[in-house]
Short mmCIF file of C-alpha atoms in Angstrom, two decimals:
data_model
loop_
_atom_site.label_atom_id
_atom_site.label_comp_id
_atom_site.label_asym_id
_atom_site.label_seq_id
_atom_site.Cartn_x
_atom_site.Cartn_y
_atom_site.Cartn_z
CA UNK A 431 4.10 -14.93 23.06
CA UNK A 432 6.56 -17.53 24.73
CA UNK A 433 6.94 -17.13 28.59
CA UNK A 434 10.60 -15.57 28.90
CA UNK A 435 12.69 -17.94 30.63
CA UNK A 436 16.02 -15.55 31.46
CA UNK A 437 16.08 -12.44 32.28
CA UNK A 438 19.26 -10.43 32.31
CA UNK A 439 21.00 -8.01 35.19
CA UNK A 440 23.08 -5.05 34.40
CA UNK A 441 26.55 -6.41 34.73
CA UNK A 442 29.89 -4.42 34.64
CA UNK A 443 28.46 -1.59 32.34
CA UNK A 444 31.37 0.91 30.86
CA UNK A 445 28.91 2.71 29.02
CA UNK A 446 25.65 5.04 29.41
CA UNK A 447 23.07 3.16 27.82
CA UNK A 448 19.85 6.20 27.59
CA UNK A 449 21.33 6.84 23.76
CA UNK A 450 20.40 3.32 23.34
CA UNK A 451 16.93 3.27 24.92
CA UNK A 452 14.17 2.65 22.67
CA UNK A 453 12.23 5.72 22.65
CA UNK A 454 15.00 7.66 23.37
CA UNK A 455 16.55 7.60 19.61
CA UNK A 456 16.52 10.28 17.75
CA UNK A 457 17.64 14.26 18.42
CA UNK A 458 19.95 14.36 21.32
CA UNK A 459 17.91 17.40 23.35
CA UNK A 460 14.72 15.13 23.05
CA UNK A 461 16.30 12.64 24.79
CA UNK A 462 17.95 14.29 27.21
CA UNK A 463 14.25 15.25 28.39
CA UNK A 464 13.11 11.78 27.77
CA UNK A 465 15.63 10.14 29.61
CA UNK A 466 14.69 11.68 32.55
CA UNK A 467 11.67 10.27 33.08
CA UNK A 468 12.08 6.88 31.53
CA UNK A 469 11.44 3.72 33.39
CA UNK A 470 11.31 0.04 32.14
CA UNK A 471 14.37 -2.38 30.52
CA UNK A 472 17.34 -0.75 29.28
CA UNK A 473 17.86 -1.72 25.47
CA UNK A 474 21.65 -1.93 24.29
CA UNK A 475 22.28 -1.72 20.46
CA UNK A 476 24.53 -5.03 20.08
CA UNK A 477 26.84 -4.58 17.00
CA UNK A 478 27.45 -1.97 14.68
CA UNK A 479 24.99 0.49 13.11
CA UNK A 480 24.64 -0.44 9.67
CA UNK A 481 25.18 2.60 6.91
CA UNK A 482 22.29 1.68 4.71
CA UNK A 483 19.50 -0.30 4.39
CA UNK A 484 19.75 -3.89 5.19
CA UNK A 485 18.84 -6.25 2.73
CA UNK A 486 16.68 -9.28 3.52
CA UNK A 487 18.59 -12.36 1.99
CA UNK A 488 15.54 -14.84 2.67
CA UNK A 489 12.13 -16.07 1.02
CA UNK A 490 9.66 -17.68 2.76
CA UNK A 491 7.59 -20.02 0.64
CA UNK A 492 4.37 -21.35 1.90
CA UNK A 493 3.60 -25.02 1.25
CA UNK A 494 0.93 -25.80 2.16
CA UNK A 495 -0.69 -24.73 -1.29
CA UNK A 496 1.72 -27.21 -2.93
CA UNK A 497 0.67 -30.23 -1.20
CA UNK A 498 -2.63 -29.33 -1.44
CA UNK A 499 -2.26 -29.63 -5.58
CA UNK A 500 0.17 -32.97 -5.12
CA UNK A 501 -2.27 -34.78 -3.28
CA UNK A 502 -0.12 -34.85 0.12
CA UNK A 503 -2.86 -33.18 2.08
CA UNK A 504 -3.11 -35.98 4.70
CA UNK A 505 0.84 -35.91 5.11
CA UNK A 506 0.95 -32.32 6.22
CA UNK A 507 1.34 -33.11 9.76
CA UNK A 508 4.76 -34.49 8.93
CA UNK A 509 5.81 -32.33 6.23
CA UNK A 510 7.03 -28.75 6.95
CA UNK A 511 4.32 -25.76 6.23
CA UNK A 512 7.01 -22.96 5.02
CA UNK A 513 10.34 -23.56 3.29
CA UNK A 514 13.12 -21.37 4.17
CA UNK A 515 15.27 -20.18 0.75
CA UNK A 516 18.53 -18.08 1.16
CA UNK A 517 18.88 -15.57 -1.95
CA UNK A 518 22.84 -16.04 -2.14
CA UNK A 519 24.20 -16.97 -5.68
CA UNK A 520 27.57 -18.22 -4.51
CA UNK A 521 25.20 -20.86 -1.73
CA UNK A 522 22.87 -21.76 -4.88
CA UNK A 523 25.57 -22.78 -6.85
CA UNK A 524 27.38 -24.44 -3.79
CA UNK A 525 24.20 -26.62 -3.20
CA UNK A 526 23.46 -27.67 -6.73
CA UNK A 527 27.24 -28.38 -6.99
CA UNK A 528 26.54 -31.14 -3.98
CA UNK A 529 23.58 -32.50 -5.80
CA UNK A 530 25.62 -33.30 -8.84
CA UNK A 531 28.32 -34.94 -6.83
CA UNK A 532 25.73 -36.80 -4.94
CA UNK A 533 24.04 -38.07 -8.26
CA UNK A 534 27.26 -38.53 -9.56
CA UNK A 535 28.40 -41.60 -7.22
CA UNK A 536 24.75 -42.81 -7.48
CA UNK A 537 25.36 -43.03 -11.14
CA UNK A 538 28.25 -44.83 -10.92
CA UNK A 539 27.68 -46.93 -8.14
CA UNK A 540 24.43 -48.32 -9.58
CA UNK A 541 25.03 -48.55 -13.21
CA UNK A 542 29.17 -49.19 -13.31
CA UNK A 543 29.61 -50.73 -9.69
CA UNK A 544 26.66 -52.72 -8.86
CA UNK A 545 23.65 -53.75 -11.42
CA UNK A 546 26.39 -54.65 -14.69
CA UNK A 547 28.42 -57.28 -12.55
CA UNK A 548 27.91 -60.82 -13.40
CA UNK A 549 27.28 -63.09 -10.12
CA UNK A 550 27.83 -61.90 -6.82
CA UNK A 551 23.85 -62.07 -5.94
CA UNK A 552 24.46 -61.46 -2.47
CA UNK A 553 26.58 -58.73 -2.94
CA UNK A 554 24.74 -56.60 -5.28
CA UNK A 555 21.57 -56.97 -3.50
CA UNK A 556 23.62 -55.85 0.05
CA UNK A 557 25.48 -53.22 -1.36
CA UNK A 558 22.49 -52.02 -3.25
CA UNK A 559 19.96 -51.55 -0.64
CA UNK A 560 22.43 -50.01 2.02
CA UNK A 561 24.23 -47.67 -0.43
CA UNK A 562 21.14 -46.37 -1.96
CA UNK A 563 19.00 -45.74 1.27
CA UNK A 564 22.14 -43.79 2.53
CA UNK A 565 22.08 -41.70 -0.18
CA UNK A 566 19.06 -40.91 -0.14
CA UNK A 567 19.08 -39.90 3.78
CA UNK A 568 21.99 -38.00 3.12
CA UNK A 569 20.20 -35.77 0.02
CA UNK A 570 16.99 -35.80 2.47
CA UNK A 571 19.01 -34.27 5.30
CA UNK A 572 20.52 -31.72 2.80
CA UNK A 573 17.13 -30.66 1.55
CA UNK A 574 16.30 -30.09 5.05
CA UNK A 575 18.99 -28.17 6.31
CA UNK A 576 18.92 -25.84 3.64
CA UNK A 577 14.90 -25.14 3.31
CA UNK A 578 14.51 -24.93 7.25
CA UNK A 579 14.65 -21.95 9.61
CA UNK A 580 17.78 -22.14 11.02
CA UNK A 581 15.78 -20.47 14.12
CA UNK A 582 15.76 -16.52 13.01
CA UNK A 583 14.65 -13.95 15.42
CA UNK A 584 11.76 -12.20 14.23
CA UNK A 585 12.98 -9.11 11.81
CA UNK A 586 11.85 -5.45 13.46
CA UNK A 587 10.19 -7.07 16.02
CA UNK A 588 12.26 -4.84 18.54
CA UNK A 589 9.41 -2.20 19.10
CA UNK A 590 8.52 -0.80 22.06
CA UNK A 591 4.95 -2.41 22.74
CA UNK A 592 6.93 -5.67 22.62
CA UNK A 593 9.61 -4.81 24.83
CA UNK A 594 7.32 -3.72 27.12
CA UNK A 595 5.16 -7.24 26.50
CA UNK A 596 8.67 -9.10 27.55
CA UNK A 597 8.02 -7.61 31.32
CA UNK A 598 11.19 -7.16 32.25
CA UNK A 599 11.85 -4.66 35.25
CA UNK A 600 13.36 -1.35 35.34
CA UNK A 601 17.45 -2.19 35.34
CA UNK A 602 17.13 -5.07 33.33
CA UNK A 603 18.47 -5.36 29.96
CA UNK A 604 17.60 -6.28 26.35
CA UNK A 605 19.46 -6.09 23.32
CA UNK A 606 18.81 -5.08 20.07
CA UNK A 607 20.22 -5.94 16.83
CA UNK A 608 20.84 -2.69 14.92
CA UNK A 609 20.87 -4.21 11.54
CA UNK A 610 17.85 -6.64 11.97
CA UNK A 611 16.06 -4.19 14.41
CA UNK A 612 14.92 -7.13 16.68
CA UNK A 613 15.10 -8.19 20.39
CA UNK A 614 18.50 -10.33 20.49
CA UNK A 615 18.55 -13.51 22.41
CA UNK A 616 21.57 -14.43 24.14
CA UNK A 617 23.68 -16.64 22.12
CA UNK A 618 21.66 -14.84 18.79
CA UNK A 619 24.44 -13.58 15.84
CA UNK A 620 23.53 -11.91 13.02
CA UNK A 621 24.20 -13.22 9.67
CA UNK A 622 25.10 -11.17 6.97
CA UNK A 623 24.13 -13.49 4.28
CA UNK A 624 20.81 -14.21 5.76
CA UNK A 625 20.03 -10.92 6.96
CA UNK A 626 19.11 -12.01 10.00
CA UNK A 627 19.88 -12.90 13.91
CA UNK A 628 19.79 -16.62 13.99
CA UNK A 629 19.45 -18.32 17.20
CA UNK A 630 23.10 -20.36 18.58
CA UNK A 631 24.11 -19.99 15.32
CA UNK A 632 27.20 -21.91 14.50
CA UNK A 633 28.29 -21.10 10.85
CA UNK A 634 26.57 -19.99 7.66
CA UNK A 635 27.39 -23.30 4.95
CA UNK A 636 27.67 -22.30 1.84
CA UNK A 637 26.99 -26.21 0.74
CA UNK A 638 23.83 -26.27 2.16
CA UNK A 639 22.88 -22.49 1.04
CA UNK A 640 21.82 -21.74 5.21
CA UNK A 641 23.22 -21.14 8.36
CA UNK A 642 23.36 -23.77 10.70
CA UNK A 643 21.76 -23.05 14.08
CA UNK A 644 19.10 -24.00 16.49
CA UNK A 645 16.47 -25.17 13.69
CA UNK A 646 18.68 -27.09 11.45
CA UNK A 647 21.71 -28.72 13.29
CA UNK A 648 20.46 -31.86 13.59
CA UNK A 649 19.63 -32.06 9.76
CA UNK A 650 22.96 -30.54 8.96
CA UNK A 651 25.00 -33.36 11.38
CA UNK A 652 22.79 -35.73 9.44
CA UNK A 653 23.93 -34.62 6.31
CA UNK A 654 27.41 -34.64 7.22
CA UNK A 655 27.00 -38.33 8.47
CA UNK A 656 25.79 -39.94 5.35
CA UNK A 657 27.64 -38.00 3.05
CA UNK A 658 30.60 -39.83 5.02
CA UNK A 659 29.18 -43.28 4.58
CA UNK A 660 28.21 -43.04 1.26
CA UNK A 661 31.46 -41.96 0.50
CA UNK A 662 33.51 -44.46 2.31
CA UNK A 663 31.47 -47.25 1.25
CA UNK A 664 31.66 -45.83 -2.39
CA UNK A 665 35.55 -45.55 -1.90
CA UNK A 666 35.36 -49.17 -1.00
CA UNK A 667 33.42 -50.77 -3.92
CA UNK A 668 34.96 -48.48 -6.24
CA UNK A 669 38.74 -49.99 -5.35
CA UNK A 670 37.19 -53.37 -4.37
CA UNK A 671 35.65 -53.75 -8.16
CA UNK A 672 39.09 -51.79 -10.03
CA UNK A 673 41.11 -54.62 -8.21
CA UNK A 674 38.69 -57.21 -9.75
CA UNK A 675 38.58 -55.73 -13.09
CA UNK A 676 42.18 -55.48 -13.79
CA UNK A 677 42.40 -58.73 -12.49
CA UNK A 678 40.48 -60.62 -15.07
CA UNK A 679 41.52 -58.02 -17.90
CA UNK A 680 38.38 -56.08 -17.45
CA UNK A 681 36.53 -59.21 -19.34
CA UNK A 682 34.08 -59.32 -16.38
CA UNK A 683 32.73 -55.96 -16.08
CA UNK A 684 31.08 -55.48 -19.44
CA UNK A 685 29.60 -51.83 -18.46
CA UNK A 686 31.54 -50.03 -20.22
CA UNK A 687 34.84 -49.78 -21.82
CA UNK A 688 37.80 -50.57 -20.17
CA UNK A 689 39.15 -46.42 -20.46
CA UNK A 690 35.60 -44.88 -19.71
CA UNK A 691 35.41 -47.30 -16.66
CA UNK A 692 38.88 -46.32 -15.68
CA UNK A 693 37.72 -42.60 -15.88
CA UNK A 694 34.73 -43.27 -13.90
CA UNK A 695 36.31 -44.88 -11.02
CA UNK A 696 39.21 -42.67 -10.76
CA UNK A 697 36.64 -39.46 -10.56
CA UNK A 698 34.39 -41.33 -7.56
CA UNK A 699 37.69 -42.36 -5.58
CA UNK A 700 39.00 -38.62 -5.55
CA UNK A 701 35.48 -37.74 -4.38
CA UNK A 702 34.70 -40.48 -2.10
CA UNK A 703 38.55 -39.66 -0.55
CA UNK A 704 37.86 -36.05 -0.50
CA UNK A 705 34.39 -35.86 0.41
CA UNK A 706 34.37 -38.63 3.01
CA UNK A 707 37.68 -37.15 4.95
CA UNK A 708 35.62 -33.36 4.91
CA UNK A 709 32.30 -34.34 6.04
CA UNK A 710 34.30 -37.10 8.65
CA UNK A 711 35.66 -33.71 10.18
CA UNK A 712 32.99 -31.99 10.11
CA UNK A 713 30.57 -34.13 11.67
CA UNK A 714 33.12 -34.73 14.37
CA UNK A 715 33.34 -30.88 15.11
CA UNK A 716 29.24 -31.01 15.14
CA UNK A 717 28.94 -33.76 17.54
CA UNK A 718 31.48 -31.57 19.70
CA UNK A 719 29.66 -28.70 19.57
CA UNK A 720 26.42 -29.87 20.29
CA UNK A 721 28.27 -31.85 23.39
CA UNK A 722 29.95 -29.15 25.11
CA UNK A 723 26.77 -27.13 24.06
CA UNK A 724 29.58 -23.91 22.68
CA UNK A 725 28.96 -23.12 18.87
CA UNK A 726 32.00 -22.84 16.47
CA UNK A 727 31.08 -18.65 16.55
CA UNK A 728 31.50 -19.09 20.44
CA UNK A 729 34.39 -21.05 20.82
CA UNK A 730 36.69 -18.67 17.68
CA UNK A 731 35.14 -15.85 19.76
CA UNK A 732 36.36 -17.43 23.24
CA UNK A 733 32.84 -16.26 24.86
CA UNK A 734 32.29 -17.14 28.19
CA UNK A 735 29.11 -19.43 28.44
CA UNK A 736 26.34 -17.67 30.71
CA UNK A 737 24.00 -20.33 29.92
CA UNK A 738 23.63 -23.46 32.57
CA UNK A 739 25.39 -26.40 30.23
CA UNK A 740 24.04 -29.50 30.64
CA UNK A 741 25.74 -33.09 30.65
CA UNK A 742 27.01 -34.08 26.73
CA UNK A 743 23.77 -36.43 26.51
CA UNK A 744 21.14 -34.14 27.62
CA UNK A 745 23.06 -32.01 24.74
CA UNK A 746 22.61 -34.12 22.14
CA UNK A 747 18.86 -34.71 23.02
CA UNK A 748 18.69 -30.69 23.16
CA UNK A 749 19.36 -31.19 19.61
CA UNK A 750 18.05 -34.56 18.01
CA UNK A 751 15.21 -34.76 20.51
CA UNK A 752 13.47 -36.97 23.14
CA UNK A 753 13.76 -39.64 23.72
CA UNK A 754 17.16 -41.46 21.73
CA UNK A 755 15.85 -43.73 19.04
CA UNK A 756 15.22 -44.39 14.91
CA UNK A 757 14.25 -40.98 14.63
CA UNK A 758 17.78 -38.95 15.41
CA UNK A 759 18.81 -40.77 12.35
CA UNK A 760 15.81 -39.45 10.10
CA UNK A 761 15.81 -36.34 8.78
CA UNK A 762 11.99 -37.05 8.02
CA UNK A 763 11.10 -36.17 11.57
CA UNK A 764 11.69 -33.11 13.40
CA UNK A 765 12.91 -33.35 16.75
CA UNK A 766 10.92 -32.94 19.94
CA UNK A 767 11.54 -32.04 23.28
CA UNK A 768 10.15 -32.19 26.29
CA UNK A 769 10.54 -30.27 29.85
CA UNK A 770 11.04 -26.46 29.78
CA UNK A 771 12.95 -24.33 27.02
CA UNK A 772 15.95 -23.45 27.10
CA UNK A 773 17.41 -20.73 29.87
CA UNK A 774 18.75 -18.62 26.51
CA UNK A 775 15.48 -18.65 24.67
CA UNK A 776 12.87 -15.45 25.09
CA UNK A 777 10.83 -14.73 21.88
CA UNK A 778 7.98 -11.96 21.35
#
């Protein structure tokens, strides 16, 4: 069990809280009698009690077994041990949607843009290398945000030998998710796709199938990052070689036909135009979240931080790790961090 690092004080309550006690659910005459001689944390039901069953929208898959049969036993230190799948249609199709459009521009790029042009050694070679080692951080970083725990709180883990294990004092407070049935962090929300309380959870994407929280940001920013690049710098090439092949009557680019060319280009300009103006916003709004340390459910939700914020760099190493170097950039590595946890985080 991780040492708890906040614990919280009874603050402005408007409501009795012995109905939500655990222990002390159940037939209201039992818990009248209970109530009485209860002592320990007070637990308050945060959000609304669910009218059925909750469904668990999440498979873990172990992979450790897999690398075993791959041969990539002596890369498990670097490789993750579980991969973390969200069981939402409308997410799956979402994500394999953004693979096509990713392997779409490759397509082009290499086999229209770059490999059929006569000359232009330099320029191939250049274009080549950087394009292709974007793209393939950018699918990297979406593989990664959608198969990691986005940091979910334990489901059900809100029982009473674990409250108790938290060793909080009588008159302090813990909530409890009703629909989850675990012990909710501060700055926890629960996800209704997921099925779960995810820890400073920001959004659920649909394009990457997961929510985007504590365990994924930094492979989600990532994602958003070179899916710019690669889609400016395809938006560039793409006019850069229509200009040249109209110029010389489409004589020197010999890839294709002059129409199926024409279609080509005109497809990766809408979606390096499109694409590259989206994910430019929305890695903007990331980096400004993870500065000001609010997430996007915080700020639409105008809730008043009761966390100690930190300066926008500590922030950002909060999120990509210690210390700043080649590995924020690589969604190979997972971040690290040093010092204490955070004041939010208390786990059982």
């Amino acid at each position: 069990m991780e040492n708890i690092s906040r614990r919280h004080q009874i603050v402005n309550m408007r409501e009795p809280l012995l109905g939500h006690s655990e222990g002390l659910i159940g037939n209201q005459s039992e818990n009248v009698g209970q109530a009485e001689n209860y002592v320990g944390p007070r637990i308050i039901v945060k959000g609304k009690q669910p009218k059925g069953p909750v469904h668990d929208g999440i498979t873990i898959i172990e992979l450790k077994q897999c690398y075993r049969k791959l041969g990539l036993s002596r890369f498990t230190t670097c490789l993750p041990s579980q991969a973390w799948l969200v069981k939402d249609c409308c997410g799956i199709v979402c994500a394999v949607f953004t693979y096509l459009l990713i392997f779409y521009a490759f397509f082009v790029v290499n086999n229209v843009l770059i490999v059929p042009l006569e000359g232009y050694v330099s320029y191939k070679w250049i274009n080549g290398v950087i394009y292709n080692i974007m793209s393939l951080l950018a699918f990297s970083s979406h593989v990664r945000a959608m198969l990691s725990d986005p940091g979910a709180v334990p489901k059900g883990n809100a029982t009473k030998e674990n409250i108790i294990r938290l060793g909080l004092k009588q008159g302090q407070i813990v909530y409890k998710c009703p629909k989850c049935v675990c012990i909710k962090p501060d700055r926890a929300h629960h996800c209704s796709v997921c099925g779960r309380c995810i820890k400073k959870m920001d959004h659920h994407c649909p394009w990457v199938n997961n929510c985007v929280g504590e365990g994924n940001q930094k492979y989600f920013a990532l994602f958003t990052l070179y899916i710019c690049l690669i889609s400016t710098h395809s938006l560039v090439m793409a006019v850069i070689h229509f200009v040249h092949c109209v110029k010389d009557n489409w004589t020197a680019c010999p890839a294709y036909s002059a129409p199926a060319q024409t279609v080509f280009l005109i497809f990766l300009i809408f979606e390096g135009l499109l694409f590259g103006i989206f994910t430019a916003i929305m890695f903007g709004t990331q980096i400004q979240a993870v500065c000001s340390d609010e997430t996007a459910i915080e700020s639409l939700k105008g809730e008043e931080a009761t966390w100690k914020k930190g300066s926008g760099w500590l922030n950002m190493k909060s999120v990509f790790g210690h210390n700043f170097g080649w590995k924020w950039f690589s969604p190979f590595h997972s971040p690290t961090f040093s010092g204490k946890p955070m004041a939010y985080q208390y786990t059982v």
